[in-house]
Amino acid sequence: MKVGSGEVDILALDDSRRVVVEVRTTTRSIYPLDAVSDPKRAQVRRLAGILRVRRIDLIGVGIFLDHYVIHWETNSF
């Protein structure tokens, strides 16, 4: 979803509260949630502010040769 000069991956509802969800996918041996840089976190916070959303979740997807992992962290940053 385009917001100002940026983009939000997912704008969702949890009960009646709006939630911005950032999704990060990695194929390297790095923990997917660690792949979100400080500048990216600042950008997501700024976009959430424009949307007047207080909660930001982070979904990390790690894709490996023989398996994948998904981590969902609520109120991430």
PDB file of N, CA and C in Angstrom, residues 5-64:
ATOM      1  N   SER A   5       5.548   8.971   0.456  1.00  0.00           N
ATOM      2  CA  SER A   5       6.669   8.596  -0.415  1.00  0.00           C
ATOM      3  C   SER A   5       7.180   7.193  -0.109  1.00  0.00           C
ATOM      4  N   GLY A   6       6.400   6.413   0.614  1.00  0.00           N
ATOM      5  CA  GLY A   6       6.830   5.065   0.971  1.00  0.00           C
ATOM      6  C   GLY A   6       5.757   4.042   0.710  1.00  0.00           C
ATOM      7  N   GLU A   7       5.984   2.847   1.241  1.00  0.00           N
ATOM      8  CA  GLU A   7       5.062   1.746   1.020  1.00  0.00           C
ATOM      9  C   GLU A   7       4.973   0.894   2.275  1.00  0.00           C
ATOM     10  N   VAL A   8       3.749   0.515   2.630  1.00  0.00           N
ATOM     11  CA  VAL A   8       3.500  -0.370   3.759  1.00  0.00           C
ATOM     12  C   VAL A   8       3.173  -1.746   3.190  1.00  0.00           C
ATOM     13  N   ASP A   9       3.825  -2.798   3.725  1.00  0.00           N
ATOM     14  CA  ASP A   9       3.581  -4.147   3.204  1.00  0.00           C
ATOM     15  C   ASP A   9       2.143  -4.582   3.462  1.00  0.00           C
ATOM     16  N   ILE A  10       1.691  -4.493   4.715  1.00  0.00           N
ATOM     17  CA  ILE A  10       0.343  -4.930   5.068  1.00  0.00           C
ATOM     18  C   ILE A  10      -0.249  -3.934   6.059  1.00  0.00           C
ATOM     19  N   LEU A  11      -1.479  -3.542   5.817  1.00  0.00           N
ATOM     20  CA  LEU A  11      -2.259  -2.778   6.785  1.00  0.00           C
ATOM     21  C   LEU A  11      -3.407  -3.700   7.181  1.00  0.00           C
ATOM     22  N   ALA A  12      -3.400  -4.142   8.445  1.00  0.00           N
ATOM     23  CA  ALA A  12      -4.348  -5.168   8.889  1.00  0.00           C
ATOM     24  C   ALA A  12      -5.181  -4.667  10.063  1.00  0.00           C
ATOM     25  N   LEU A  13      -6.188  -5.449  10.400  1.00  0.00           N
ATOM     26  CA  LEU A  13      -7.007  -5.198  11.582  1.00  0.00           C
ATOM     27  C   LEU A  13      -6.827  -6.351  12.560  1.00  0.00           C
ATOM     28  N   ASP A  14      -6.617  -6.026  13.824  1.00  0.00           N
ATOM     29  CA  ASP A  14      -6.612  -7.002  14.908  1.00  0.00           C
ATOM     30  C   ASP A  14      -7.698  -6.545  15.863  1.00  0.00           C
ATOM     31  N   ASP A  15      -8.782  -7.280  15.895  1.00  0.00           N
ATOM     32  CA  ASP A  15     -10.024  -6.810  16.505  1.00  0.00           C
ATOM     33  C   ASP A  15     -10.401  -5.533  15.759  1.00  0.00           C
ATOM     34  N   SER A  16     -10.436  -4.414  16.422  1.00  0.00           N
ATOM     35  CA  SER A  16     -10.774  -3.181  15.699  1.00  0.00           C
ATOM     36  C   SER A  16      -9.576  -2.241  15.596  1.00  0.00           C
ATOM     37  N   ARG A  17      -8.391  -2.723  15.973  1.00  0.00           N
ATOM     38  CA  ARG A  17      -7.181  -1.900  15.918  1.00  0.00           C
ATOM     39  C   ARG A  17      -6.426  -2.122  14.618  1.00  0.00           C
ATOM     40  N   ARG A  18      -6.023  -1.010  13.999  1.00  0.00           N
ATOM     41  CA  ARG A  18      -5.227  -1.120  12.777  1.00  0.00           C
ATOM     42  C   ARG A  18      -3.775  -1.434  13.140  1.00  0.00           C
ATOM     43  N   VAL A  19      -3.159  -2.240  12.299  1.00  0.00           N
ATOM     44  CA  VAL A  19      -1.790  -2.699  12.519  1.00  0.00           C
ATOM     45  C   VAL A  19      -1.023  -2.590  11.208  1.00  0.00           C
ATOM     46  N   VAL A  20       0.157  -1.997  11.257  1.00  0.00           N
ATOM     47  CA  VAL A  20       1.072  -2.018  10.116  1.00  0.00           C
ATOM     48  C   VAL A  20       1.974  -3.237  10.298  1.00  0.00           C
ATOM     49  N   VAL A  21       2.114  -4.024   9.231  1.00  0.00           N
ATOM     50  CA  VAL A  21       2.951  -5.219   9.284  1.00  0.00           C
ATOM     51  C   VAL A  21       4.044  -5.097   8.227  1.00  0.00           C
ATOM     52  N   GLU A  22       5.280  -5.147   8.668  1.00  0.00           N
ATOM     53  CA  GLU A  22       6.438  -5.161   7.767  1.00  0.00           C
ATOM     54  C   GLU A  22       6.841  -6.617   7.570  1.00  0.00           C
ATOM     55  N   VAL A  23       7.060  -7.019   6.328  1.00  0.00           N
ATOM     56  CA  VAL A  23       7.453  -8.391   6.014  1.00  0.00           C
ATOM     57  C   VAL A  23       8.865  -8.373   5.439  1.00  0.00           C
ATOM     58  N   ARG A  24       9.719  -9.219   5.993  1.00  0.00           N
ATOM     59  CA  ARG A  24      11.096  -9.309   5.513  1.00  0.00           C
ATOM     60  C   ARG A  24      11.401 -10.763   5.200  1.00  0.00           C
ATOM     61  N   THR A  25      11.904 -11.027   4.012  1.00  0.00           N
ATOM     62  CA  THR A  25      12.267 -12.378   3.590  1.00  0.00           C
ATOM     63  C   THR A  25      13.765 -12.445   3.352  1.00  0.00           C
ATOM     64  N   THR A  26      14.392 -13.498   3.866  1.00  0.00           N
ATOM     65  CA  THR A  26      15.825 -13.695   3.641  1.00  0.00           C
ATOM     66  C   THR A  26      16.067 -15.106   3.122  1.00  0.00           C
ATOM     67  N   THR A  27      17.129 -15.240   2.359  1.00  0.00           N
ATOM     68  CA  THR A  27      17.552 -16.561   1.889  1.00  0.00           C
ATOM     69  C   THR A  27      18.958 -16.872   2.386  1.00  0.00           C
ATOM     70  N   ARG A  28      19.469 -16.006   3.213  1.00  0.00           N
ATOM     71  CA  ARG A  28      20.802 -16.219   3.781  1.00  0.00           C
ATOM     72  C   ARG A  28      20.663 -16.789   5.192  1.00  0.00           C
ATOM     73  N   SER A  29      21.754 -17.132   5.804  1.00  0.00           N
ATOM     74  CA  SER A  29      21.713 -17.693   7.153  1.00  0.00           C
ATOM     75  C   SER A  29      21.670 -16.578   8.196  1.00  0.00           C
ATOM     76  N   ILE A  30      20.739 -15.665   8.024  1.00  0.00           N
ATOM     77  CA  ILE A  30      20.541 -14.584   8.972  1.00  0.00           C
ATOM     78  C   ILE A  30      19.121 -14.711   9.520  1.00  0.00           C
ATOM     79  N   TYR A  31      18.967 -14.419  10.782  1.00  0.00           N
ATOM     80  CA  TYR A  31      17.635 -14.432  11.389  1.00  0.00           C
ATOM     81  C   TYR A  31      16.802 -13.375  10.674  1.00  0.00           C
ATOM     82  N   PRO A  32      15.669 -13.734  10.102  1.00  0.00           N
ATOM     83  CA  PRO A  32      14.911 -12.804   9.247  1.00  0.00           C
ATOM     84  C   PRO A  32      14.553 -11.481   9.927  1.00  0.00           C
ATOM     85  N   LEU A  33      14.238 -11.527  11.216  1.00  0.00           N
ATOM     86  CA  LEU A  33      13.861 -10.291  11.892  1.00  0.00           C
ATOM     87  C   LEU A  33      15.051  -9.349  12.063  1.00  0.00           C
ATOM     88  N   ASP A  34      16.252  -9.894  12.047  1.00  0.00           N
ATOM     89  CA  ASP A  34      17.455  -9.061  12.136  1.00  0.00           C
ATOM     90  C   ASP A  34      17.778  -8.373  10.817  1.00  0.00           C
ATOM     91  N   ALA A  35      17.090  -8.736   9.758  1.00  0.00           N
ATOM     92  CA  ALA A  35      17.362  -8.168   8.435  1.00  0.00           C
ATOM     93  C   ALA A  35      16.722  -6.794   8.242  1.00  0.00           C
ATOM     94  N   VAL A  36      15.988  -6.320   9.241  1.00  0.00           N
ATOM     95  CA  VAL A  36      15.351  -5.008   9.132  1.00  0.00           C
ATOM     96  C   VAL A  36      16.317  -3.968   9.722  1.00  0.00           C
ATOM     97  N   SER A  37      16.845  -3.130   8.860  1.00  0.00           N
ATOM     98  CA  SER A  37      17.836  -2.139   9.271  1.00  0.00           C
ATOM     99  C   SER A  37      17.191  -1.000  10.065  1.00  0.00           C
ATOM    100  N   ASP A  38      18.011  -0.246  10.760  1.00  0.00           N
ATOM    101  CA  ASP A  38      17.514   0.917  11.510  1.00  0.00           C
ATOM    102  C   ASP A  38      16.832   1.941  10.597  1.00  0.00           C
ATOM    103  N   PRO A  39      17.402   2.254   9.409  1.00  0.00           N
ATOM    104  CA  PRO A  39      16.698   3.182   8.519  1.00  0.00           C
ATOM    105  C   PRO A  39      15.326   2.652   8.072  1.00  0.00           C
ATOM    106  N   LYS A  40      15.215   1.350   7.845  1.00  0.00           N
ATOM    107  CA  LYS A  40      13.931   0.767   7.449  1.00  0.00           C
ATOM    108  C   LYS A  40      12.933   0.862   8.599  1.00  0.00           C
ATOM    109  N   ARG A  41      13.392   0.608   9.811  1.00  0.00           N
ATOM    110  CA  ARG A  41      12.523   0.737  10.982  1.00  0.00           C
ATOM    111  C   ARG A  41      12.007   2.171  11.111  1.00  0.00           C
ATOM    112  N   ALA A  42      12.897   3.133  10.898  1.00  0.00           N
ATOM    113  CA  ALA A  42      12.493   4.542  10.984  1.00  0.00           C
ATOM    114  C   ALA A  42      11.457   4.873   9.913  1.00  0.00           C
ATOM    115  N   GLN A  43      11.647   4.344   8.705  1.00  0.00           N
ATOM    116  CA  GLN A  43      10.696   4.590   7.629  1.00  0.00           C
ATOM    117  C   GLN A  43       9.329   3.990   7.955  1.00  0.00           C
ATOM    118  N   VAL A  44       9.314   2.780   8.478  1.00  0.00           N
ATOM    119  CA  VAL A  44       8.033   2.132   8.812  1.00  0.00           C
ATOM    120  C   VAL A  44       7.344   2.907   9.932  1.00  0.00           C
ATOM    121  N   ARG A  45       8.113   3.371  10.933  1.00  0.00           N
ATOM    122  CA  ARG A  45       7.526   4.183  12.002  1.00  0.00           C
ATOM    123  C   ARG A  45       6.902   5.461  11.441  1.00  0.00           C
ATOM    124  N   ARG A  46       7.601   6.089  10.504  1.00  0.00           N
ATOM    125  CA  ARG A  46       7.111   7.331   9.904  1.00  0.00           C
ATOM    126  C   ARG A  46       5.814   7.075   9.143  1.00  0.00           C
ATOM    127  N   LEU A  47       5.781   6.009   8.364  1.00  0.00           N
ATOM    128  CA  LEU A  47       4.582   5.684   7.592  1.00  0.00           C
ATOM    129  C   LEU A  47       3.416   5.309   8.507  1.00  0.00           C
ATOM    130  N   ALA A  48       3.712   4.582   9.578  1.00  0.00           N
ATOM    131  CA  ALA A  48       2.661   4.248  10.543  1.00  0.00           C
ATOM    132  C   ALA A  48       2.110   5.519  11.182  1.00  0.00           C
ATOM    133  N   GLY A  49       2.976   6.492  11.427  1.00  0.00           N
ATOM    134  CA  GLY A  49       2.525   7.767  11.971  1.00  0.00           C
ATOM    135  C   GLY A  49       1.589   8.501  11.028  1.00  0.00           C
ATOM    136  N   ILE A  50       1.914   8.470   9.739  1.00  0.00           N
ATOM    137  CA  ILE A  50       1.039   9.096   8.741  1.00  0.00           C
ATOM    138  C   ILE A  50      -0.339   8.439   8.764  1.00  0.00           C
ATOM    139  N   LEU A  51      -0.353   7.113   8.920  1.00  0.00           N
ATOM    140  CA  LEU A  51      -1.607   6.372   8.954  1.00  0.00           C
ATOM    141  C   LEU A  51      -2.276   6.403  10.332  1.00  0.00           C
ATOM    142  N   ARG A  52      -1.603   7.002  11.292  1.00  0.00           N
ATOM    143  CA  ARG A  52      -2.085   7.059  12.689  1.00  0.00           C
ATOM    144  C   ARG A  52      -2.298   5.669  13.265  1.00  0.00           C
ATOM    145  N   VAL A  53      -1.317   4.821  13.021  1.00  0.00           N
ATOM    146  CA  VAL A  53      -1.320   3.456  13.538  1.00  0.00           C
ATOM    147  C   VAL A  53      -0.250   3.371  14.615  1.00  0.00           C
ATOM    148  N   ARG A  54      -0.595   2.830  15.753  1.00  0.00           N
ATOM    149  CA  ARG A  54       0.352   2.743  16.865  1.00  0.00           C
ATOM    150  C   ARG A  54       1.085   1.413  16.933  1.00  0.00           C
ATOM    151  N   ARG A  55       0.483   0.365  16.395  1.00  0.00           N
ATOM    152  CA  ARG A  55       1.096  -0.958  16.504  1.00  0.00           C
ATOM    153  C   ARG A  55       1.763  -1.352  15.194  1.00  0.00           C
ATOM    154  N   ILE A  56       3.003  -1.804  15.300  1.00  0.00           N
ATOM    155  CA  ILE A  56       3.759  -2.277  14.139  1.00  0.00           C
ATOM    156  C   ILE A  56       4.229  -3.697  14.438  1.00  0.00           C
ATOM    157  N   ASP A  57       3.832  -4.633  13.607  1.00  0.00           N
ATOM    158  CA  ASP A  57       4.286  -6.018  13.714  1.00  0.00           C
ATOM    159  C   ASP A  57       5.331  -6.281  12.642  1.00  0.00           C
ATOM    160  N   LEU A  58       6.111  -7.313  12.864  1.00  0.00           N
ATOM    161  CA  LEU A  58       7.139  -7.699  11.904  1.00  0.00           C
ATOM    162  C   LEU A  58       7.016  -9.189  11.649  1.00  0.00           C
ATOM    163  N   ILE A  59       6.945  -9.553  10.372  1.00  0.00           N
ATOM    164  CA  ILE A  59       6.957 -10.959   9.973  1.00  0.00           C
ATOM    165  C   ILE A  59       8.266 -11.208   9.236  1.00  0.00           C
ATOM    166  N   GLY A  60       9.005 -12.195   9.705  1.00  0.00           N
ATOM    167  CA  GLY A  60      10.252 -12.577   9.053  1.00  0.00           C
ATOM    168  C   GLY A  60      10.120 -13.964   8.462  1.00  0.00           C
ATOM    169  N   VAL A  61      10.501 -14.103   7.203  1.00  0.00           N
ATOM    170  CA  VAL A  61      10.450 -15.390   6.518  1.00  0.00           C
ATOM    171  C   VAL A  61      11.873 -15.753   6.098  1.00  0.00           C
ATOM    172  N   GLY A  62      12.356 -16.878   6.573  1.00  0.00           N
ATOM    173  CA  GLY A  62      13.669 -17.373   6.178  1.00  0.00           C
ATOM    174  C   GLY A  62      13.498 -18.562   5.252  1.00  0.00           C
ATOM    175  N   ILE A  63      14.055 -18.461   4.062  1.00  0.00           N
ATOM    176  CA  ILE A  63      13.934 -19.540   3.078  1.00  0.00           C
ATOM    177  C   ILE A  63      15.294 -20.210   2.930  1.00  0.00           C
ATOM    178  N   PHE A  64      15.313 -21.508   3.202  1.00  0.00           N
ATOM    179  CA  PHE A  64      16.544 -22.280   3.137  1.00  0.00           C
ATOM    180  C   PHE A  64      16.365 -23.427   2.147  1.00  0.00           C
TER     181      PHE A  64
END
